[in-house]
mmCIF file of N, CA and C in Angstrom:
data_model
loop_
_atom_site.group_PDB
_atom_site.id
_atom_site.type_symbol
_atom_site.label_atom_id
_atom_site.label_comp_id
_atom_site.label_asym_id
_atom_site.label_seq_id
_atom_site.Cartn_x
_atom_site.Cartn_y
_atom_site.Cartn_z
ATOM 1 N N MET A 1 2.110 -26.505 3.484
ATOM 2 C CA MET A 1 2.816 -25.550 2.685
ATOM 3 C C MET A 1 2.054 -24.224 2.703
ATOM 4 N N TYR A 2 2.796 -23.135 2.665
ATOM 5 C CA TYR A 2 2.206 -21.808 2.618
ATOM 6 C C TYR A 2 2.633 -21.102 1.339
ATOM 7 N N THR A 3 1.741 -20.283 0.818
ATOM 8 C CA THR A 3 2.019 -19.489 -0.374
ATOM 9 C C THR A 3 1.911 -18.022 0.011
ATOM 10 N N ILE A 4 2.847 -17.211 -0.464
ATOM 11 C CA ILE A 4 2.792 -15.771 -0.207
ATOM 12 C C ILE A 4 1.897 -15.155 -1.276
ATOM 13 N N MET A 5 0.848 -14.473 -0.815
ATOM 14 C CA MET A 5 -0.134 -13.884 -1.720
ATOM 15 C C MET A 5 -0.347 -12.412 -1.379
ATOM 16 N N LEU A 6 -0.823 -11.668 -2.363
ATOM 17 C CA LEU A 6 -1.204 -10.280 -2.138
ATOM 18 C C LEU A 6 -2.335 -10.243 -1.121
ATOM 19 N N LYS A 7 -2.148 -9.472 -0.051
ATOM 20 C CA LYS A 7 -3.179 -9.308 0.970
ATOM 21 C C LYS A 7 -3.985 -8.044 0.705
ATOM 22 N N ALA A 8 -3.278 -6.935 0.413
ATOM 23 C CA ALA A 8 -3.953 -5.650 0.237
ATOM 24 C C ALA A 8 -3.128 -4.761 -0.684
ATOM 25 N N LYS A 9 -3.834 -3.841 -1.350
ATOM 26 C CA LYS A 9 -3.146 -2.900 -2.244
ATOM 27 C C LYS A 9 -3.856 -1.563 -2.217
ATOM 28 N N LEU A 10 -3.063 -0.499 -2.094
ATOM 29 C CA LEU A 10 -3.528 0.873 -2.309
ATOM 30 C C LEU A 10 -2.949 1.277 -3.655
ATOM 31 N N HIS A 11 -3.802 1.381 -4.668
ATOM 32 C CA HIS A 11 -3.351 1.570 -6.040
ATOM 33 C C HIS A 11 -3.379 3.040 -6.440
ATOM 34 N N MET A 12 -2.234 3.542 -6.862
ATOM 35 C CA MET A 12 -2.036 4.912 -7.352
ATOM 36 C C MET A 12 -2.264 5.960 -6.268
ATOM 37 N N ALA A 13 -1.709 5.672 -5.088
ATOM 38 C CA ALA A 13 -1.708 6.682 -4.022
ATOM 39 C C ALA A 13 -0.755 7.801 -4.419
ATOM 40 N N ARG A 14 -1.048 8.998 -4.010
ATOM 41 C CA ARG A 14 -0.207 10.149 -4.300
ATOM 42 C C ARG A 14 0.562 10.505 -3.026
ATOM 43 N N VAL A 15 1.899 10.530 -3.115
ATOM 44 C CA VAL A 15 2.724 10.882 -1.958
ATOM 45 C C VAL A 15 2.472 12.345 -1.615
ATOM 46 N N THR A 16 2.168 12.595 -0.351
ATOM 47 C CA THR A 16 1.904 13.966 0.109
ATOM 48 C C THR A 16 3.086 14.563 0.857
ATOM 49 N N HIS A 17 3.910 13.715 1.462
ATOM 50 C CA HIS A 17 5.061 14.175 2.250
ATOM 51 C C HIS A 17 6.228 13.211 2.069
ATOM 52 N N ALA A 18 7.432 13.736 2.209
ATOM 53 C CA ALA A 18 8.646 12.918 2.278
ATOM 54 C C ALA A 18 9.495 13.534 3.386
ATOM 55 N N VAL A 19 9.640 12.814 4.496
ATOM 56 C CA VAL A 19 10.298 13.359 5.689
ATOM 57 C C VAL A 19 11.570 12.552 5.947
ATOM 58 N N LEU A 20 12.696 13.104 5.526
ATOM 59 C CA LEU A 20 13.967 12.401 5.648
ATOM 60 C C LEU A 20 14.363 12.179 7.107
ATOM 61 N N ASN A 21 14.210 13.178 7.945
ATOM 62 C CA ASN A 21 14.648 13.086 9.344
ATOM 63 C C ASN A 21 13.536 12.540 10.236
ATOM 64 N N TYR A 22 13.168 11.314 9.942
ATOM 65 C CA TYR A 22 12.168 10.585 10.705
ATOM 66 C C TYR A 22 12.715 9.187 10.840
ATOM 67 N N GLU A 23 12.311 8.439 11.821
ATOM 68 C CA GLU A 23 12.956 7.146 12.042
ATOM 69 C C GLU A 23 12.608 6.083 11.005
ATOM 70 N N GLY A 24 11.718 6.354 10.120
ATOM 71 C CA GLY A 24 11.386 5.419 9.054
ATOM 72 C C GLY A 24 9.912 5.152 8.973
ATOM 73 N N SER A 25 9.493 4.452 7.960
ATOM 74 C CA SER A 25 8.119 4.013 7.794
ATOM 75 C C SER A 25 7.389 4.790 6.707
ATOM 76 N N CYS A 26 6.115 4.470 6.562
ATOM 77 C CA CYS A 26 5.219 5.183 5.659
ATOM 78 C C CYS A 26 3.934 5.462 6.424
ATOM 79 N N ALA A 27 3.636 6.731 6.628
ATOM 80 C CA ALA A 27 2.391 7.118 7.289
ATOM 81 C C ALA A 27 1.276 7.112 6.249
ATOM 82 N N ILE A 28 0.187 6.431 6.589
ATOM 83 C CA ILE A 28 -0.946 6.271 5.674
ATOM 84 C C ILE A 28 -2.218 6.688 6.410
ATOM 85 N N ASP A 29 -3.038 7.489 5.742
ATOM 86 C CA ASP A 29 -4.338 7.896 6.284
ATOM 87 C C ASP A 29 -5.001 6.687 6.951
ATOM 88 N N GLY A 30 -5.401 6.846 8.207
ATOM 89 C CA GLY A 30 -5.994 5.758 8.974
ATOM 90 C C GLY A 30 -7.225 5.146 8.319
ATOM 91 N N ASP A 31 -8.004 5.964 7.604
ATOM 92 C CA ASP A 31 -9.173 5.427 6.903
ATOM 93 C C ASP A 31 -8.746 4.449 5.801
ATOM 94 N N LEU A 32 -7.641 4.767 5.115
ATOM 95 C CA LEU A 32 -7.144 3.873 4.062
ATOM 96 C C LEU A 32 -6.581 2.588 4.657
ATOM 97 N N LEU A 33 -5.900 2.707 5.806
ATOM 98 C CA LEU A 33 -5.415 1.502 6.485
ATOM 99 C C LEU A 33 -6.585 0.592 6.837
ATOM 100 N N ASP A 34 -7.610 1.164 7.443
ATOM 101 C CA ASP A 34 -8.763 0.364 7.877
ATOM 102 C C ASP A 34 -9.475 -0.284 6.689
ATOM 103 N N LEU A 35 -9.669 0.473 5.627
ATOM 104 C CA LEU A 35 -10.374 -0.051 4.461
ATOM 105 C C LEU A 35 -9.590 -1.180 3.795
ATOM 106 N N SER A 36 -8.272 -1.034 3.737
ATOM 107 C CA SER A 36 -7.443 -2.042 3.063
ATOM 108 C C SER A 36 -7.102 -3.229 3.958
ATOM 109 N N GLY A 37 -7.206 -3.045 5.264
ATOM 110 C CA GLY A 37 -6.820 -4.110 6.180
ATOM 111 C C GLY A 37 -5.326 -4.136 6.481
ATOM 112 N N ILE A 38 -4.595 -3.114 6.032
ATOM 113 C CA ILE A 38 -3.175 -3.010 6.381
ATOM 114 C C ILE A 38 -3.095 -2.536 7.826
ATOM 115 N N ARG A 39 -2.297 -3.226 8.618
ATOM 116 C CA ARG A 39 -2.188 -2.916 10.045
ATOM 117 C C ARG A 39 -0.991 -2.008 10.333
ATOM 118 N N GLU A 40 -1.100 -1.268 11.420
ATOM 119 C CA GLU A 40 0.052 -0.487 11.869
ATOM 120 C C GLU A 40 1.227 -1.420 12.110
ATOM 121 N N ASN A 41 2.395 -1.004 11.701
ATOM 122 C CA ASN A 41 3.651 -1.740 11.841
ATOM 123 C C ASN A 41 3.766 -2.944 10.909
ATOM 124 N N GLU A 42 2.793 -3.140 10.033
ATOM 125 C CA GLU A 42 2.873 -4.238 9.072
ATOM 126 C C GLU A 42 3.872 -3.892 7.967
ATOM 127 N N GLN A 43 4.639 -4.892 7.540
ATOM 128 C CA GLN A 43 5.571 -4.689 6.431
ATOM 129 C C GLN A 43 4.786 -4.408 5.163
ATOM 130 N N ILE A 44 5.244 -3.414 4.414
ATOM 131 C CA ILE A 44 4.635 -3.075 3.131
ATOM 132 C C ILE A 44 5.727 -2.919 2.078
ATOM 133 N N GLN A 45 5.335 -3.142 0.855
ATOM 134 C CA GLN A 45 6.178 -2.886 -0.299
ATOM 135 C C GLN A 45 5.609 -1.655 -0.990
ATOM 136 N N ILE A 46 6.498 -0.757 -1.412
ATOM 137 C CA ILE A 46 6.056 0.441 -2.120
ATOM 138 C C ILE A 46 6.727 0.459 -3.482
ATOM 139 N N TYR A 47 5.921 0.658 -4.517
ATOM 140 C CA TYR A 47 6.391 0.692 -5.893
ATOM 141 C C TYR A 47 6.121 2.083 -6.442
ATOM 142 N N ASN A 48 7.202 2.815 -6.768
ATOM 143 C CA ASN A 48 7.070 4.180 -7.261
ATOM 144 C C ASN A 48 6.847 4.136 -8.767
ATOM 145 N N VAL A 49 5.669 4.541 -9.205
ATOM 146 C CA VAL A 49 5.302 4.503 -10.614
ATOM 147 C C VAL A 49 6.115 5.525 -11.413
ATOM 148 N N GLU A 50 6.546 6.600 -10.768
ATOM 149 C CA GLU A 50 7.246 7.674 -11.475
ATOM 150 C C GLU A 50 8.678 7.311 -11.829
ATOM 151 N N ASN A 51 9.388 6.616 -10.929
ATOM 152 C CA ASN A 51 10.818 6.378 -11.164
ATOM 153 C C ASN A 51 11.228 4.905 -11.089
ATOM 154 N N GLY A 52 10.287 4.018 -10.846
ATOM 155 C CA GLY A 52 10.584 2.592 -10.824
ATOM 156 C C GLY A 52 11.191 2.078 -9.530
ATOM 157 N N GLN A 53 11.441 2.938 -8.557
ATOM 158 C CA GLN A 53 11.997 2.491 -7.280
ATOM 159 C C GLN A 53 10.998 1.586 -6.574
ATOM 160 N N ARG A 54 11.533 0.535 -5.960
ATOM 161 C CA ARG A 54 10.722 -0.404 -5.176
ATOM 162 C C ARG A 54 11.421 -0.562 -3.838
ATOM 163 N N PHE A 55 10.670 -0.450 -2.741
ATOM 164 C CA PHE A 55 11.303 -0.553 -1.435
ATOM 165 C C PHE A 55 10.339 -1.090 -0.395
ATOM 166 N N THR A 56 10.934 -1.579 0.690
ATOM 167 C CA THR A 56 10.191 -2.181 1.790
ATOM 168 C C THR A 56 10.277 -1.274 3.001
ATOM 169 N N THR A 57 9.171 -1.107 3.692
ATOM 170 C CA THR A 57 9.140 -0.368 4.954
ATOM 171 C C THR A 57 7.959 -0.922 5.755
ATOM 172 N N TYR A 58 7.455 -0.149 6.690
ATOM 173 C CA TYR A 58 6.295 -0.577 7.466
ATOM 174 C C TYR A 58 5.307 0.574 7.568
ATOM 175 N N ALA A 59 4.057 0.221 7.784
ATOM 176 C CA ALA A 59 2.984 1.211 7.824
ATOM 177 C C ALA A 59 2.814 1.781 9.226
ATOM 178 N N ILE A 60 2.594 3.086 9.290
ATOM 179 C CA ILE A 60 2.143 3.728 10.530
ATOM 180 C C ILE A 60 0.886 4.520 10.196
ATOM 181 N N ARG A 61 0.108 4.771 11.211
ATOM 182 C CA ARG A 61 -1.185 5.438 11.033
ATOM 183 C C ARG A 61 -1.012 6.947 10.985
ATOM 184 N N ALA A 62 -1.572 7.550 9.945
ATOM 185 C CA ALA A 62 -1.721 9.006 9.873
ATOM 186 C C ALA A 62 -3.161 9.324 10.260
ATOM 187 N N GLU A 63 -3.421 10.553 10.521
ATOM 188 C CA GLU A 63 -4.746 10.997 10.946
ATOM 189 C C GLU A 63 -5.824 10.555 9.945
ATOM 190 N N GLU A 64 -6.921 10.036 10.479
ATOM 191 C CA GLU A 64 -8.043 9.612 9.649
ATOM 192 C C GLU A 64 -8.575 10.808 8.858
ATOM 193 N N GLY A 65 -8.829 10.594 7.580
ATOM 194 C CA GLY A 65 -9.373 11.643 6.729
ATOM 195 C C GLY A 65 -8.351 12.642 6.221
ATOM 196 N N SER A 66 -7.097 12.482 6.587
ATOM 197 C CA SER A 66 -6.048 13.438 6.209
ATOM 198 C C SER A 66 -5.568 13.254 4.776
ATOM 199 N N GLN A 67 -5.794 12.083 4.206
ATOM 200 C CA GLN A 67 -5.337 11.711 2.867
ATOM 201 C C GLN A 67 -3.808 11.695 2.765
ATOM 202 N N VAL A 68 -3.131 11.576 3.912
ATOM 203 C CA VAL A 68 -1.670 11.584 3.968
ATOM 204 C C VAL A 68 -1.085 10.252 3.509
ATOM 205 N N ILE A 69 -0.082 10.352 2.670
ATOM 206 C CA ILE A 69 0.829 9.253 2.335
ATOM 207 C C ILE A 69 2.218 9.878 2.494
ATOM 208 N N SER A 70 2.887 9.578 3.598
ATOM 209 C CA SER A 70 4.177 10.193 3.908
ATOM 210 C C SER A 70 5.273 9.139 3.890
ATOM 211 N N ILE A 71 6.230 9.318 2.995
ATOM 212 C CA ILE A 71 7.378 8.423 2.905
ATOM 213 C C ILE A 71 8.446 8.991 3.833
ATOM 214 N N ASN A 72 8.856 8.203 4.821
ATOM 215 C CA ASN A 72 9.715 8.723 5.882
ATOM 216 C C ASN A 72 11.073 8.027 5.932
ATOM 217 N N GLY A 73 12.028 8.687 6.548
ATOM 218 C CA GLY A 73 13.360 8.125 6.731
ATOM 219 C C GLY A 73 14.098 8.018 5.414
ATOM 220 N N ALA A 74 14.991 7.038 5.340
ATOM 221 C CA ALA A 74 15.830 6.871 4.150
ATOM 222 C C ALA A 74 15.012 6.715 2.874
ATOM 223 N N ALA A 75 13.821 6.144 2.983
ATOM 224 C CA ALA A 75 12.971 5.951 1.804
ATOM 225 C C ALA A 75 12.535 7.272 1.180
ATOM 226 N N ALA A 76 12.656 8.375 1.924
ATOM 227 C CA ALA A 76 12.306 9.684 1.380
ATOM 228 C C ALA A 76 13.199 10.056 0.200
ATOM 229 N N HIS A 77 14.324 9.360 0.040
ATOM 230 C CA HIS A 77 15.170 9.564 -1.137
ATOM 231 C C HIS A 77 14.582 8.870 -2.367
ATOM 232 N N LEU A 78 13.624 7.961 -2.164
ATOM 233 C CA LEU A 78 13.102 7.128 -3.247
ATOM 234 C C LEU A 78 11.744 7.569 -3.768
ATOM 235 N N ALA A 79 11.057 8.424 -3.019
ATOM 236 C CA ALA A 79 9.744 8.923 -3.445
ATOM 237 C C ALA A 79 9.517 10.285 -2.803
ATOM 238 N N GLY A 80 8.957 11.201 -3.571
ATOM 239 C CA GLY A 80 8.709 12.538 -3.058
ATOM 240 C C GLY A 80 7.281 12.970 -3.297
ATOM 241 N N PRO A 81 6.903 14.094 -2.714
ATOM 242 C CA PRO A 81 5.548 14.612 -2.892
ATOM 243 C C PRO A 81 5.164 14.692 -4.370
ATOM 244 N N GLY A 82 3.981 14.215 -4.661
ATOM 245 C CA GLY A 82 3.477 14.214 -6.024
ATOM 246 C C GLY A 82 3.678 12.898 -6.750
ATOM 247 N N ASP A 83 4.616 12.073 -6.295
ATOM 248 C CA ASP A 83 4.832 10.780 -6.944
ATOM 249 C C ASP A 83 3.620 9.883 -6.734
ATOM 250 N N ARG A 84 3.299 9.090 -7.753
ATOM 251 C CA ARG A 84 2.262 8.070 -7.634
ATOM 252 C C ARG A 84 2.935 6.772 -7.208
ATOM 253 N N VAL A 85 2.364 6.115 -6.201
ATOM 254 C CA VAL A 85 2.922 4.871 -5.697
ATOM 255 C C VAL A 85 1.824 3.822 -5.546
ATOM 256 N N ILE A 86 2.258 2.574 -5.588
ATOM 257 C CA ILE A 86 1.390 1.443 -5.287
ATOM 258 C C ILE A 86 1.922 0.842 -3.996
ATOM 259 N N ILE A 87 1.071 0.716 -3.003
ATOM 260 C CA ILE A 87 1.455 0.196 -1.691
ATOM 261 C C ILE A 87 0.797 -1.167 -1.520
ATOM 262 N N CYS A 88 1.626 -2.194 -1.288
ATOM 263 C CA CYS A 88 1.107 -3.562 -1.183
ATOM 264 C C CYS A 88 1.556 -4.221 0.105
ATOM 265 N N SER A 89 0.703 -5.072 0.626
ATOM 266 C CA SER A 89 1.102 -5.957 1.716
ATOM 267 C C SER A 89 0.807 -7.385 1.263
ATOM 268 N N TYR A 90 1.605 -8.290 1.770
ATOM 269 C CA TYR A 90 1.510 -9.696 1.403
ATOM 270 C C TYR A 90 1.384 -10.516 2.682
ATOM 271 N N ALA A 91 0.846 -11.710 2.577
ATOM 272 C CA ALA A 91 0.729 -12.600 3.732
ATOM 273 C C ALA A 91 0.906 -14.037 3.275
ATOM 274 N N HIS A 92 1.221 -14.895 4.239
ATOM 275 C CA HIS A 92 1.356 -16.334 3.980
ATOM 276 C C HIS A 92 -0.009 -16.991 4.196
ATOM 277 N N TYR A 93 -0.421 -17.794 3.225
ATOM 278 C CA TYR A 93 -1.707 -18.466 3.309
ATOM 279 C C TYR A 93 -1.503 -19.970 3.129
ATOM 280 N N SER A 94 -2.234 -20.737 3.904
ATOM 281 C CA SER A 94 -2.202 -22.197 3.744
ATOM 282 C C SER A 94 -2.998 -22.567 2.497
ATOM 283 N N ASP A 95 -2.815 -23.796 2.035
ATOM 284 C CA ASP A 95 -3.569 -24.262 0.872
ATOM 285 C C ASP A 95 -5.070 -24.147 1.111
ATOM 286 N N ALA A 96 -5.515 -24.452 2.316
ATOM 287 C CA ALA A 96 -6.946 -24.371 2.633
ATOM 288 C C ALA A 96 -7.439 -22.918 2.567
ATOM 289 N N GLU A 97 -6.621 -21.982 3.020
ATOM 290 C CA GLU A 97 -7.012 -20.566 2.995
ATOM 291 C C GLU A 97 -7.063 -20.001 1.576
ATOM 292 N N LEU A 98 -6.269 -20.563 0.675
ATOM 293 C CA LEU A 98 -6.206 -20.049 -0.698
ATOM 294 C C LEU A 98 -7.529 -20.199 -1.435
ATOM 295 N N ASP A 99 -8.323 -21.211 -1.061
ATOM 296 C CA ASP A 99 -9.596 -21.438 -1.744
ATOM 297 C C ASP A 99 -10.517 -20.226 -1.661
ATOM 298 N N ASN A 100 -10.452 -19.481 -0.563
ATOM 299 C CA ASN A 100 -11.351 -18.342 -0.366
ATOM 300 C C ASN A 100 -10.630 -17.004 -0.299
ATOM 301 N N HIS A 101 -9.339 -17.003 -0.587
ATOM 302 C CA HIS A 101 -8.572 -15.759 -0.457
ATOM 303 C C HIS A 101 -8.929 -14.753 -1.545
ATOM 304 N N GLN A 102 -9.170 -13.519 -1.116
ATOM 305 C CA GLN A 102 -9.374 -12.406 -2.026
ATOM 306 C C GLN A 102 -8.663 -11.196 -1.437
ATOM 307 N N PRO A 103 -7.784 -10.564 -2.194
ATOM 308 C CA PRO A 103 -7.095 -9.393 -1.657
ATOM 309 C C PRO A 103 -8.042 -8.202 -1.556
ATOM 310 N N ALA A 104 -7.703 -7.281 -0.662
ATOM 311 C CA ALA A 104 -8.450 -6.025 -0.539
ATOM 312 C C ALA A 104 -7.750 -4.994 -1.419
ATOM 313 N N LEU A 105 -8.416 -4.574 -2.472
ATOM 314 C CA LEU A 105 -7.843 -3.639 -3.436
ATOM 315 C C LEU A 105 -8.563 -2.304 -3.320
ATOM 316 N N VAL A 106 -7.786 -1.251 -3.046
ATOM 317 C CA VAL A 106 -8.352 0.089 -2.908
ATOM 318 C C VAL A 106 -7.724 0.961 -3.993
ATOM 319 N N TYR A 107 -8.553 1.460 -4.900
ATOM 320 C CA TYR A 107 -8.090 2.285 -6.010
ATOM 321 C C TYR A 107 -8.317 3.753 -5.655
ATOM 322 N N LEU A 108 -7.279 4.549 -5.843
ATOM 323 C CA LEU A 108 -7.337 5.949 -5.448
ATOM 324 C C LEU A 108 -7.292 6.860 -6.663
ATOM 325 N N LYS A 109 -7.899 8.018 -6.507
ATOM 326 C CA LYS A 109 -7.828 9.047 -7.539
ATOM 327 C C LYS A 109 -7.088 10.243 -6.960
ATOM 328 N N GLU A 110 -6.994 11.325 -7.694
ATOM 329 C CA GLU A 110 -6.262 12.500 -7.228
ATOM 330 C C GLU A 110 -6.706 12.897 -5.824
ATOM 331 N N GLY A 111 -5.762 13.355 -5.030
ATOM 332 C CA GLY A 111 -6.061 13.771 -3.671
ATOM 333 C C GLY A 111 -6.204 12.602 -2.717
ATOM 334 N N ASN A 112 -5.884 11.398 -3.183
ATOM 335 C CA ASN A 112 -6.021 10.179 -2.391
ATOM 336 C C ASN A 112 -7.447 9.913 -1.949
ATOM 337 N N ASP A 113 -8.385 10.396 -2.761
ATOM 338 C CA ASP A 113 -9.786 10.046 -2.568
ATOM 339 C C ASP A 113 -9.998 8.646 -3.127
ATOM 340 N N ILE A 114 -10.911 7.923 -2.547
ATOM 341 C CA ILE A 114 -11.181 6.560 -2.989
ATOM 342 C C ILE A 114 -12.006 6.595 -4.270
ATOM 343 N N SER A 115 -11.506 5.923 -5.297
ATOM 344 C CA SER A 115 -12.238 5.775 -6.546
ATOM 345 C C SER A 115 -13.210 4.609 -6.417
ATOM 346 N N HIS A 116 -12.656 3.432 -6.050
ATOM 347 C CA HIS A 116 -13.472 2.240 -5.864
ATOM 348 C C HIS A 116 -12.633 1.170 -5.180
ATOM 349 N N THR A 117 -13.301 0.108 -4.777
ATOM 350 C CA THR A 117 -12.622 -1.028 -4.174
ATOM 351 C C THR A 117 -12.975 -2.287 -4.967
ATOM 352 N N SER A 118 -12.173 -3.310 -4.770
ATOM 353 C CA SER A 118 -12.407 -4.563 -5.462
ATOM 354 C C SER A 118 -11.724 -5.673 -4.689
ATOM 355 N N ASN A 119 -11.991 -6.907 -5.081
ATOM 356 C CA ASN A 119 -11.292 -8.069 -4.521
ATOM 357 C C ASN A 119 -10.648 -8.891 -5.623
ATOM 358 N N ALA A 120 -10.628 -8.363 -6.848
ATOM 359 C CA ALA A 120 -10.030 -9.099 -7.949
ATOM 360 C C ALA A 120 -9.365 -8.128 -8.914
ATOM 361 N N ILE A 121 -8.171 -8.474 -9.348
ATOM 362 C CA ILE A 121 -7.470 -7.676 -10.346
ATOM 363 C C ILE A 121 -7.999 -8.108 -11.722
ATOM 364 N N PRO A 122 -8.345 -7.136 -12.572
ATOM 365 C CA PRO A 122 -8.879 -7.505 -13.879
ATOM 366 C C PRO A 122 -7.890 -8.322 -14.692
ATOM 367 N N VAL A 123 -8.412 -9.202 -15.515
ATOM 368 C CA VAL A 123 -7.569 -10.008 -16.406
ATOM 369 C C VAL A 123 -6.895 -9.064 -17.399
ATOM 370 N N GLN A 124 -5.594 -9.241 -17.586
ATOM 371 C CA GLN A 124 -4.876 -8.423 -18.553
ATOM 372 C C GLN A 124 -5.122 -8.972 -19.940
ATOM 373 N N LEU A 125 -5.554 -8.106 -20.831
ATOM 374 C CA LEU A 125 -5.852 -8.510 -22.201
ATOM 375 C C LEU A 125 -4.615 -8.329 -23.078
ATOM 376 N N ALA A 126 -4.543 -9.109 -24.132
ATOM 377 C CA ALA A 126 -3.414 -9.031 -25.067
ATOM 378 C C ALA A 126 -3.498 -7.793 -25.910
#
């Protein structure tokens, strides 16, 4: 049996571009892709913190160090420059893999600079 688990997350990324006339995808700074382990052409889920829109697309590489998060194609109607988004990728893991699974969590601050990284989401308190 396989379980779908969070593989990687870019938390509170700031959208820098929205390009409607593009064939689709989300361009992400190559340094952020490498740090998070999200691969080019990998399916990603994007959650727009500003308007609640949630959508699926795939990742493409933007120039390393550019701090670009570009929502392209039809998804450009769902997120625009300045919006804060959470970008997640998921993967299927076997029961044996779950014992050691830890997601790659990358927390961003303004300008898409890295605040910190982690492998565990904090426990939510009541």
